[in-house]
Every structure is written in structure tokens, then in C-alpha cells.
Amino acid sequence: MNPIENQSYTVLLCVDYDETVLRRYTELLRYCEIQGGTSQTVDNLYITKRNLRVTDRVIPYDLILALGGDDASDIAWRIYRTGGLIAVAFFDLKCSRSDMMPVIRSVKEVFPSLICAVAIARDASTAVTKPAELFTSPSEWLYFLNDSSPEQMEQLIAHLISSFVLHREKEIALAKNEATMEGLRQILEASPDLLKKQSELELAQLILRKLRILTGCSDTYIMTLDQKSKEPKYLAGTGAFQTDQQFQQEYARRGTFYQETLKDTKIIRMKDGVFVPLWVQGQSVGILFLNREHLLTRGTELMDIFAHHVGFALENRRLQIELEQKQAWEHELQLASRIQSSLLPKSFPDIPGLSIYGLTKSAKEIGGDYFDVIGSESSFFICIGDVSGKGVPAGLIMSELRSFVRCLALSYRSPKEILLQSAKLLLQDISGSGKFVSMLLFYWDGKVLKYSSAGHEHILHYHASTGICDAYRSGGVVLGVDFRNFSRLLQEKQLDYQPGDLVVLFTDGATEAKNAANDMFKLANLQKVVEKYHELSVKDLTEYILKDILTFVGDIEQHDDITLIAMKFQGASANPIDLTSATTIRIAVEKKSEPQEPQEQPTKTGTSPQLELTQIMSQPKLSGDTQQTEAMKVMPPSKRIGDTQQTEAMKAMPPSKRIGDTQQTEAMKAMPPSKTSGESRPIELTQMMPQAKSSGADTKQTEVTKGMPLPQPKKK
């Protein structure tokens, strides 16, 4: 399609703000409307539209009136930005030559190919403006009388537009000829024989066969550069260079000559042969050799064209191989990504008293993060893990670890024991690989939330009562490291909560996400985001947290996997501090012979009284009455039980239920010992009995439960 036929042209009428001049051009526009033109206002521009019939086609053009040089320059830029084209510009200005030339120049800078018409009076002096210095051809500008009638002006406009269109058609015709020649060269480069799919040897033999036909030579060879080592590589040869050994002898004889030839882009013609460098897109890809050149090809560009042809064919084959390898690899990655995605939870169970949701965003097709929810109607395991590194190796380890955890969850109810067994199995497979895994495993039985950590990230706990999100170190040692005291450093803890509390788990990809300024998102920001969105559902909460992280990162490529899990508690709280109710309080006394792990403190204030009680009662030096006294200090007055209350409670009990110190001692002797040395041993006592003092090296755990019967003492 001819672009001239669809192009709309503009005729710019630049005139002085003078009554006589304005009247003359107003009459011109009115005459054009009478002759079939139409007028309209577009963006505060008064435009008169006309059509010019030239031979068998119609050329539309617009007449626009500009008042002065500044207005003309502004209109020219507005037309340029909208894709229009000023073909003719009339300048009817009552100013000196020095004032008019900048006006013409400002419009011509926007549209260099326009035709300029300058108005002059009949009695014009020799000082009239001569725009010849702004144009390369006399046909690009002319004078016209400023008292021309509207009919004469319209005829002049039609003539100038016709001239402009014809000149433009010639330029387009020349450009088409050049494009046709370039297309022929490209067709030569895209020869079906050289570009078809074939082996490297077949392509090299085809190139040499065409070269011999073109030049009449007999001894030829083609060598390329190895993509990895950048060393010369023999592909094929004829005559004296039919084998790689013959080429290596020639290469050794000439020494550094080949290295210099590979750096040159010009053909080197020597007495014993012609060396043709092969280049593609500024890169040297090899050398083509022939022992002699046909007389008809000497002094022509035929060898240059053929060399370009050959280089393009070699590069095309290399790209085909890379494309095939890339497509195969991408297909495998997509398949692996789908398989890995199928290993992650697609939906989350309806757990009474607990809402849970998780998501992950991998930095690559295969990620190293892992999360899972395993269980039945009565109990569930919630797991999150992070394999060091990313990509396929991390994904394989993640899949293996998932299998371990799921199988062990069928036999164990202890998060610590599952991590211990997983560590043993995993160490056998990844020992010495430099890989390791951090993991955090929670167990929920419908009321109590226990967990054990293997060197994972902090646990975020949002307290609904205070509106503060605390961060606790999870502790432990990562899986996959050969550590003799691994089992001792791995602990099992309980997380106390209140209704409405939130627990958010994450991998380091969330806090270590970086933006363009290389700033990390950090843990403090993650705590603020949890506090910000705490009222949302767990699904919306995790999605909004991820959105905020990605917004912080911006357009920077994600460098690590991001995984988030949110748990929101509903219903009754776990272990509320009320000594008058049937509530279990666990007091853990560590073995004095073993080093104690430091008590983890929250990074923010707002710790609940229940947590303070646990911290006070878990100190190894507090025993017996001291423990009971310290526990009573942190309790509200309404909950404390004095001696009077205890006495009244004892009186209200049946005689059969009362026991003294002797009975208490015998009851404790009747308790079965713990099966594992060093583990805490439960001792059940009624709440109203005196606090027993702990002694011995073993750690003891005392559960005080209101209203529970005691075993009868043995008779002597």
C-alpha cells in the first residue's frame, strides 16, 4: 500500500496580527469552504479541510492559521506529536529579514522537507527576505505576492502540495530500491540449503562444495572457534586438507598468523591462498581458506558476500542447537515445577479452633522452600522449611525431606522426634554436599501448640490483647550438618496463645528481600506488616504480606524463595493462668549437670503474664515453696490462695481425699519413673496439697491439677 495515499498534509498560514492581513486570509478560508471545504475546531485550532484531486487519487489537506512566529512554531510541534506532516508553509509577516528567518527556521527544524512560500509586496526592495540559505534546492521555496486573490492563493496551494507529493514519491521510490537490494542480499544469506537442519559436518561440506563451484579452487578447509575454549576447530576440508591431521600441520606451520587473521575483518590474499575471516554481528566465528580464486571473482565483493553468507549459516546452526537445548531444558523445568507445585498444599483443612493458610513464591522454576499441613481431624502438623540455595538441587532435597516428614508423622506425635529422625536420614544423603535445611515443625492437638525448630527463622506472634507482634528465636541446629550433640540442642517447646492471636512463619526470602537500593525488607518491617493486616483472614493476610514485600522489591529480580504461613487462633485459650480452675501448669526443672539453653526473649514488649509465670517457674534454682511463692507474685490478687482459703478448701474435702505429708511421700514413690533419662517426668498432685520440692539430677515436670485423685500409699 502506498503511504502517500493515506497521508494527511497540513498547509500552515503564518501571518501577522494585522487587520488587513487577517481579512485577506479569512477571505481565503471562506472561499475554500465555499469550494467544498469544511471547518472545525480541534484543540483550540481552527482547521479548514480541503481535498486535492491529482490524476486518479485524492489528497486531503488541512489549512491552519498561525498568528506570528511563536504560534507557528507551537502548532508545528503539536502536528508533529500527533503524527501529522506540514507540506507547505506560507509566511506573510511584516518584519525584517533578520526577524523572519528564525521563524522559518523554527518550523523547518520540525519538518525539514516542507516547501516554503514567502509573501512580498509588489514594490519590495532588495532587502527582502531570501530563504535560499535554509534550503538545498530552489524548488523547495518561492515568493508570492501578498495581494493575491483567494482564487490565486488556492491554485498556488494546490500546486505546491502536488510538487511536495511528487518529490516525496521520488524519495520513497529510491528508498524502496535500496530496500529491495538489501532484501536480495538477505535472501542470499537465507539460502535454504545452508539454513536447513543438518549436522555440523554436513553444513561444512556443503559450504566447501559451493565454494569450489564459485571459485574453481581445489584445496579448501573451514575452521571455527570452539565456544568454550576459543581454540580453533577443524570442521572439514578438501584436496590437501581432507583430514584434521593435515590441517593441524598447516596450523602449526603458520603459527600466530591464524590468531591475527581471526582479529581482522578483511580478506587476506596471499601467494599460496586466500584467507577469508568469518564474522557475525561483530564476532569472529572462524576462517575459510581456498588455495586459489577465479579470475572473475577478483576485485569484486563476491567473496565478502559469500563469507557473510557462510558466517550467518554457522551462527544459525549454533543458535538452533542452543534453542533446542533451551527448549528441552525449559520443558523439563516446567514439568519439574508442576510436580513440585503438586507436592505443596493446594487447599487447607478446616481445623477446629485454628485457621491456617500458606503460600510460596519461588525465585526460579524450582524452589527450595517447603511448607506442609499434615494430619487428621484431631491433630495436625504444620511444617515450614528452607533448603540452602535454590534451583534444582534445593528442589530435590526439599522433595526428599517432605517424604521423610510425612512418613514419620504417621508414627510420632513429637515434633522433636520427627526432626531427629529426619536429620539422621537426610545426613546420609547430603553429607559433604554443602547443603543444609532449616525447619520449623508445629504440632496442634486441638488445644495445645507444641513446636521444635532446626535453626529456622523467627516465630512471629501477634497478641490480640496488646496489638503487638513479638518475634521469638526458634533455636536449634539446621538439618544436614554432622553435629554430635544435635539431639541435645534440639528442644520441644509450647507456644501459649489467647483467642484472636496470630502466629506467622516465614523463610529468609521474606526478610532478606532487596530493593534497587540494596536495602533488605528486614524482620522489623515484617512485624509491622503483620500488625497492619492482623484483622484480615489468614489467606488475605499472607497474600497482602507477599504483596508488600514484592512492592518493596520493585522491578528487581527476586533472589530467593519466599514462603509464608499464618495461623489464627479461635475459641478458648491454651493454659490460661488460673490456679482455681482445672488448668495444668508445667514446671520444668533442668538437669544441673547439663548446660542450659538461654531463655528466649521477645524482641518487643507486651509479654503476657502467662509467659512471665512460665519463665519464673522454669528457673532451675526455684524449687518447692520458693517456686510456689514466685508464681503467686505474678498472679492477680483475686487469684491468690492464702492459708485461710487453703484450710477452708481442705475442710470441704471428704476425709477419704485428704492426705498428709506421709501419704504425699508414698504417692510420689508410687509414680512410675520416666522412660528416658533427662526427660521431664509428670507427677500428678491435687492443687490443694503443699508444693513438693524437687531434688536430684533429673529434670522433673510437675502438673498440678484441681480435683484429680491420688494413688493410695502402700502399706508397710
Coordinates of C-alpha atoms in Angstrom, one line a residue, residues 124-496:
A124 CA 9.6 45.1 -2.5
S125 CA 13.1 46.4 -2.1
T126 CA 16.4 44.5 -2.4
A127 CA 16.3 43.9 1.4
V128 CA 13.5 41.3 1.0
T129 CA 13.9 38.0 2.9
K130 CA 15.8 35.4 0.9
P131 CA 15.3 31.9 2.4
A132 CA 17.6 30.2 -0.1
E133 CA 20.2 29.6 2.6
L134 CA 17.8 27.4 4.5
F135 CA 17.1 25.1 1.6
T136 CA 19.2 22.8 -0.6
S137 CA 17.1 23.2 -3.8
P138 CA 15.4 26.2 -5.4
S139 CA 12.3 24.0 -5.8
E140 CA 11.9 24.0 -2.0
W141 CA 10.9 27.7 -1.7
L142 CA 9.4 30.6 -3.6
Y143 CA 7.9 34.1 -3.4
F144 CA 4.3 35.1 -3.8
L145 CA 2.6 38.5 -3.9
N146 CA 0.8 39.5 -0.7
D147 CA -2.1 40.9 -2.6
S148 CA -3.0 37.7 -4.4
S149 CA -6.7 36.9 -4.6
P150 CA -8.2 33.9 -2.8
E151 CA -8.6 32.0 -6.1
Q152 CA -4.9 32.6 -6.9
M153 CA -3.9 31.5 -3.4
E154 CA -5.8 28.3 -3.6
Q155 CA -4.3 27.5 -7.0
L156 CA -0.8 28.2 -5.5
I157 CA -1.5 25.9 -2.6
A158 CA -2.7 23.1 -4.9
H159 CA 0.5 23.5 -7.0
L160 CA 2.8 23.4 -4.0
I161 CA 1.1 20.3 -2.5
S162 CA 1.3 18.5 -5.8
S163 CA 5.0 19.3 -6.0
F164 CA 5.6 18.2 -2.5
V165 CA 3.8 14.9 -3.0
L166 CA 5.7 14.1 -6.3
H167 CA 9.0 14.9 -4.6
R168 CA 8.1 12.7 -1.7
E169 CA 7.2 9.8 -4.0
K170 CA 10.6 10.0 -5.6
E171 CA 12.3 9.7 -2.2
I172 CA 10.2 6.7 -1.3
A173 CA 10.9 5.1 -4.7
L174 CA 14.7 5.4 -4.1
A175 CA 14.3 4.0 -0.6
K176 CA 12.4 1.1 -2.0
N177 CA 15.2 0.3 -4.4
E178 CA 17.7 0.3 -1.6
A179 CA 15.4 -1.9 0.5
T180 CA 15.0 -4.3 -2.5
M181 CA 18.8 -4.7 -2.8
E182 CA 19.1 -5.3 0.9
G183 CA 16.3 -7.9 0.7
L184 CA 18.1 -9.7 -2.1
R185 CA 21.2 -9.9 0.0
Q186 CA 19.2 -11.2 2.9
I187 CA 17.6 -13.8 0.6
L188 CA 21.1 -14.9 -0.4
E189 CA 22.0 -15.2 3.3
A190 CA 18.9 -17.2 4.0
S191 CA 19.7 -19.9 1.4
P192 CA 17.5 -23.0 2.1
D193 CA 20.4 -25.3 1.6
L194 CA 22.6 -23.7 4.2
L195 CA 19.9 -22.9 6.7
K196 CA 18.2 -26.3 6.8
K197 CA 18.6 -28.5 9.8
Q198 CA 21.7 -30.6 9.5
S199 CA 24.8 -31.8 11.3
E200 CA 28.0 -29.6 11.7
L201 CA 29.9 -31.9 9.3
E202 CA 27.1 -31.8 6.6
L203 CA 27.0 -28.0 6.8
A204 CA 30.8 -27.6 6.4
Q205 CA 30.9 -30.0 3.4
L206 CA 28.1 -28.1 1.8
I207 CA 29.9 -24.8 2.2
L208 CA 33.1 -26.1 0.7
R209 CA 31.2 -27.6 -2.2
K210 CA 29.6 -24.3 -3.1
L211 CA 32.9 -22.5 -2.6
R212 CA 34.7 -24.7 -5.2
I213 CA 31.8 -24.2 -7.7
L214 CA 32.1 -20.4 -7.2
T215 CA 35.9 -20.0 -7.4
G216 CA 37.1 -23.2 -9.1
C217 CA 39.6 -23.9 -6.3
S218 CA 40.6 -27.5 -5.2
D219 CA 42.2 -27.2 -1.7
T220 CA 39.9 -25.8 0.9
Y221 CA 39.1 -26.0 4.6
I222 CA 36.9 -24.4 7.1
M223 CA 37.7 -23.9 10.8
T224 CA 35.7 -22.4 13.6
L225 CA 36.3 -21.3 17.2
D226 CA 35.2 -23.6 20.0
Q227 CA 32.6 -21.7 22.1
K228 CA 34.1 -22.7 25.4
S229 CA 37.9 -22.9 24.9
K230 CA 38.0 -20.4 22.0
E231 CA 40.6 -22.7 20.3
P232 CA 40.5 -23.3 16.5
K233 CA 38.4 -26.3 15.5
Y234 CA 38.7 -28.1 12.1
L235 CA 35.3 -28.9 10.5
A236 CA 36.0 -30.2 7.0
G237 CA 38.4 -29.8 4.1
T238 CA 39.2 -30.9 0.5
G239 CA 42.3 -31.6 -1.5
A240 CA 45.4 -31.2 0.7
F241 CA 43.3 -30.7 3.8
Q242 CA 41.0 -33.6 3.9
T243 CA 41.9 -34.7 7.4
D244 CA 42.2 -32.9 10.7
Q245 CA 45.9 -34.0 10.9
Q246 CA 46.7 -32.3 7.7
F247 CA 45.0 -29.1 9.0
Q248 CA 46.9 -29.3 12.3
Q249 CA 50.2 -29.4 10.4
E250 CA 49.3 -26.3 8.4
Y251 CA 48.1 -24.6 11.6
A252 CA 51.4 -25.3 13.4
R253 CA 53.4 -24.1 10.4
R254 CA 51.8 -20.7 10.2
G255 CA 52.0 -20.1 14.0
T256 CA 50.4 -16.8 15.1
F257 CA 49.2 -15.9 11.6
Y258 CA 45.8 -17.5 12.3
Q259 CA 45.4 -15.6 15.6
E260 CA 46.0 -12.3 13.7
T261 CA 43.7 -13.3 10.9
L262 CA 40.9 -14.1 13.3
K263 CA 41.1 -10.5 14.6
D264 CA 40.9 -9.0 11.1
T265 CA 37.7 -8.4 9.2
K266 CA 39.3 -8.1 5.7
I267 CA 40.1 -10.8 3.3
I268 CA 43.8 -11.7 3.2
R269 CA 45.1 -12.7 -0.3
M270 CA 48.5 -14.3 -0.3
K271 CA 50.6 -16.1 -3.0
D272 CA 49.6 -19.6 -1.7
G273 CA 46.0 -18.9 -0.9
V274 CA 43.1 -16.7 0.3
F275 CA 42.1 -16.5 3.9
V276 CA 38.6 -15.2 4.4
P277 CA 37.6 -14.3 8.0
L278 CA 34.1 -15.2 9.0
W279 CA 32.3 -12.6 11.2
V280 CA 28.7 -12.4 12.5
Q281 CA 27.4 -9.4 14.4
G282 CA 30.8 -8.2 15.3
Q283 CA 32.1 -11.6 16.5
S284 CA 34.7 -13.7 14.8
V285 CA 33.4 -17.2 14.2
G286 CA 36.2 -18.8 12.0
I287 CA 38.3 -18.8 8.8
L288 CA 37.5 -20.1 5.3
F289 CA 40.5 -21.0 3.2
L290 CA 40.9 -21.6 -0.6
N291 CA 44.1 -22.1 -2.5
R292 CA 43.2 -20.0 -5.5
E293 CA 40.5 -17.6 -6.6
H294 CA 38.7 -17.4 -10.0
L295 CA 39.6 -14.5 -12.2
L296 CA 36.0 -13.4 -12.4
T297 CA 35.8 -13.1 -8.6
R298 CA 39.0 -11.0 -8.1
G299 CA 38.4 -7.4 -7.3
T300 CA 34.7 -7.9 -6.6
E301 CA 32.7 -8.1 -3.4
L302 CA 31.5 -11.6 -4.2
M303 CA 33.8 -13.3 -1.6
D304 CA 32.7 -10.8 1.0
I305 CA 29.1 -11.6 0.4
F306 CA 29.8 -15.3 0.4
A307 CA 31.8 -15.0 3.7
H308 CA 28.9 -13.2 5.2
H309 CA 26.6 -15.9 4.0
V310 CA 28.8 -18.7 5.5
G311 CA 29.2 -16.9 8.8
F312 CA 25.4 -16.5 9.1
A313 CA 24.8 -20.2 8.3
L314 CA 27.3 -21.2 11.0
E315 CA 25.7 -18.9 13.6
N316 CA 22.3 -20.0 12.6
R317 CA 23.2 -23.7 13.3
R318 CA 24.7 -22.8 16.7
L319 CA 21.5 -20.9 17.6
Q320 CA 19.4 -23.8 16.5
I321 CA 21.3 -26.2 18.8
E322 CA 21.0 -23.7 21.7
L323 CA 17.3 -23.2 21.1
E324 CA 16.7 -27.0 21.1
Q325 CA 18.7 -27.4 24.3
K326 CA 16.9 -24.5 25.9
Q327 CA 13.5 -25.7 24.9
A328 CA 14.3 -29.2 26.2
W329 CA 15.6 -27.7 29.5
E330 CA 12.6 -25.4 29.8
H331 CA 10.2 -28.3 29.2
E332 CA 12.0 -30.3 31.9
L333 CA 11.9 -27.4 34.3
Q334 CA 8.2 -26.7 33.7
L335 CA 7.5 -30.4 34.3
A336 CA 9.6 -30.4 37.5
S337 CA 7.9 -27.1 38.6
R338 CA 4.4 -28.7 38.1
I339 CA 5.5 -31.8 40.1
Q340 CA 6.9 -29.6 42.9
S341 CA 3.8 -27.5 43.0
S342 CA 1.7 -30.6 43.3
L343 CA 3.7 -31.5 46.5
L344 CA 2.6 -28.3 48.2
P345 CA -0.8 -28.0 49.8
K346 CA -3.5 -26.9 47.3
S347 CA -6.1 -26.5 50.0
F348 CA -6.1 -26.3 53.8
P349 CA -8.2 -28.3 56.2
D350 CA -10.9 -26.9 58.4
I351 CA -9.3 -27.2 61.8
P352 CA -11.5 -26.5 64.8
G353 CA -10.1 -23.6 66.8
L354 CA -7.4 -22.8 64.2
S355 CA -7.4 -21.1 60.8
I356 CA -4.3 -21.7 58.7
Y357 CA -3.1 -20.7 55.2
G358 CA 0.3 -20.7 53.4
L359 CA 1.8 -19.8 50.1
T360 CA 5.2 -19.7 48.4
K361 CA 6.8 -17.8 45.6
S362 CA 9.9 -19.4 44.1
A363 CA 12.7 -17.3 42.7
K364 CA 13.3 -19.8 39.9
E365 CA 11.2 -22.5 38.3
I366 CA 12.3 -24.9 41.0
G367 CA 12.3 -23.7 44.6
G368 CA 14.0 -24.8 47.8
D369 CA 11.3 -23.7 50.2
Y370 CA 8.8 -26.2 51.7
F371 CA 5.6 -26.0 53.8
D372 CA 3.0 -28.6 54.6
V373 CA 0.0 -29.3 56.7
I374 CA -0.3 -32.9 57.8
G375 CA -2.9 -34.6 60.0
S376 CA -6.4 -35.7 60.5
E377 CA -9.5 -34.3 62.4
S378 CA -7.9 -34.5 65.8
S379 CA -4.3 -33.4 65.4
F380 CA -2.2 -31.7 62.8
F381 CA 1.5 -31.0 62.0
I382 CA 2.4 -27.6 60.4
C383 CA 5.8 -27.5 58.8
I384 CA 7.9 -24.9 57.1
G385 CA 11.5 -25.4 55.8
D386 CA 14.2 -23.8 53.7
V387 CA 16.9 -25.6 51.8
S388 CA 20.1 -23.7 51.3
G389 CA 20.5 -22.3 47.8
K390 CA 17.8 -22.6 45.2
G391 CA 17.1 -24.3 41.8
V392 CA 17.1 -28.0 41.1
P393 CA 19.4 -29.2 43.8
A394 CA 17.4 -27.4 46.5
G395 CA 14.2 -28.7 45.0
L396 CA 15.4 -32.3 45.1
I397 CA 16.4 -32.1 48.8
M398 CA 13.0 -30.4 49.6
S399 CA 11.1 -33.3 48.0
E400 CA 13.2 -35.9 49.9
L401 CA 12.6 -34.1 53.2
R402 CA 8.9 -33.9 52.6
S403 CA 8.7 -37.6 52.2
F404 CA 10.6 -38.1 55.5
V405 CA 8.3 -35.8 57.4
R406 CA 5.1 -37.2 56.0
C407 CA 6.2 -40.8 56.8
L408 CA 7.4 -40.0 60.3
A409 CA 4.2 -38.1 61.1
L410 CA 2.3 -41.3 60.9
S411 CA 4.3 -42.9 63.8
Y412 CA 5.3 -39.9 66.0
R413 CA 3.4 -37.1 67.8
S414 CA 6.5 -35.3 68.9
P415 CA 7.9 -32.6 66.6
K416 CA 11.3 -33.0 68.2
E417 CA 11.4 -36.8 67.5
I418 CA 10.3 -36.2 63.8
L419 CA 13.1 -33.7 63.3
L420 CA 15.7 -36.0 64.9
Q421 CA 14.8 -38.9 62.7
S422 CA 14.6 -36.7 59.6
A423 CA 18.1 -35.3 60.4
K424 CA 19.5 -38.8 60.6
L425 CA 18.0 -39.8 57.2
L426 CA 18.9 -36.6 55.5
L427 CA 22.5 -36.6 56.7
Q428 CA 23.1 -39.9 54.9
D429 CA 22.2 -38.4 51.6
I430 CA 23.5 -34.8 51.6
S431 CA 26.6 -35.2 53.8
G432 CA 29.5 -33.4 52.2
S433 CA 27.4 -31.6 49.6
G434 CA 27.5 -28.3 51.4
K435 CA 23.7 -28.2 51.6
F436 CA 21.6 -27.9 54.7
V437 CA 18.0 -27.4 55.7
S438 CA 16.3 -25.2 58.3
M439 CA 12.9 -26.4 59.5
L440 CA 10.2 -25.4 62.0
L441 CA 7.6 -28.1 62.9
F442 CA 4.5 -27.4 64.9
Y443 CA 2.0 -29.9 66.4
W444 CA -1.6 -29.0 67.2
D445 CA -3.8 -31.4 69.1
G446 CA -6.9 -29.1 69.2
K447 CA -5.8 -27.2 72.2
V448 CA -2.0 -27.2 72.8
L449 CA 0.5 -25.9 70.2
K450 CA 4.0 -27.5 70.5
Y451 CA 6.9 -27.0 68.2
S452 CA 10.5 -27.8 67.6
S453 CA 13.0 -25.9 65.5
A454 CA 16.1 -26.9 63.5
G455 CA 17.8 -23.5 63.0
H456 CA 14.8 -21.8 61.3
E457 CA 13.8 -18.2 61.2
H458 CA 12.0 -16.3 64.0
I459 CA 8.4 -17.1 65.0
L460 CA 6.1 -14.0 64.8
H461 CA 3.4 -14.0 67.5
Y462 CA 0.7 -11.2 67.3
H463 CA -1.1 -10.7 70.6
A464 CA -4.7 -9.7 70.1
S465 CA -4.8 -8.3 73.7
T466 CA -1.9 -5.8 73.2
G467 CA -1.9 -5.3 69.4
I468 CA 1.9 -6.1 69.4
C469 CA 3.7 -8.6 67.2
D470 CA 6.6 -10.3 69.0
A471 CA 9.4 -12.2 67.4
Y472 CA 10.9 -15.2 69.1
R473 CA 14.1 -17.0 68.0
S474 CA 13.1 -20.6 67.1
G475 CA 16.5 -22.0 68.0
G476 CA 18.0 -25.4 67.2
V477 CA 20.6 -26.5 64.6
V478 CA 20.0 -27.0 60.9
L479 CA 19.4 -30.4 59.4
G480 CA 22.1 -32.0 57.2
V481 CA 25.0 -31.0 59.5
D482 CA 27.0 -33.7 61.2
F483 CA 26.7 -32.5 64.8
R484 CA 27.2 -34.9 67.6
N485 CA 25.1 -33.0 70.2
F486 CA 22.3 -32.4 67.7
S487 CA 19.7 -34.2 69.9
R488 CA 20.6 -32.2 73.0
L489 CA 20.3 -28.8 71.2
L490 CA 17.0 -29.7 69.6
Q491 CA 14.2 -28.8 72.0
E492 CA 10.5 -29.1 72.1
K493 CA 8.5 -26.1 73.4
Q494 CA 5.0 -25.0 73.8
L495 CA 3.6 -21.7 72.5
D496 CA 0.9 -20.2 74.6

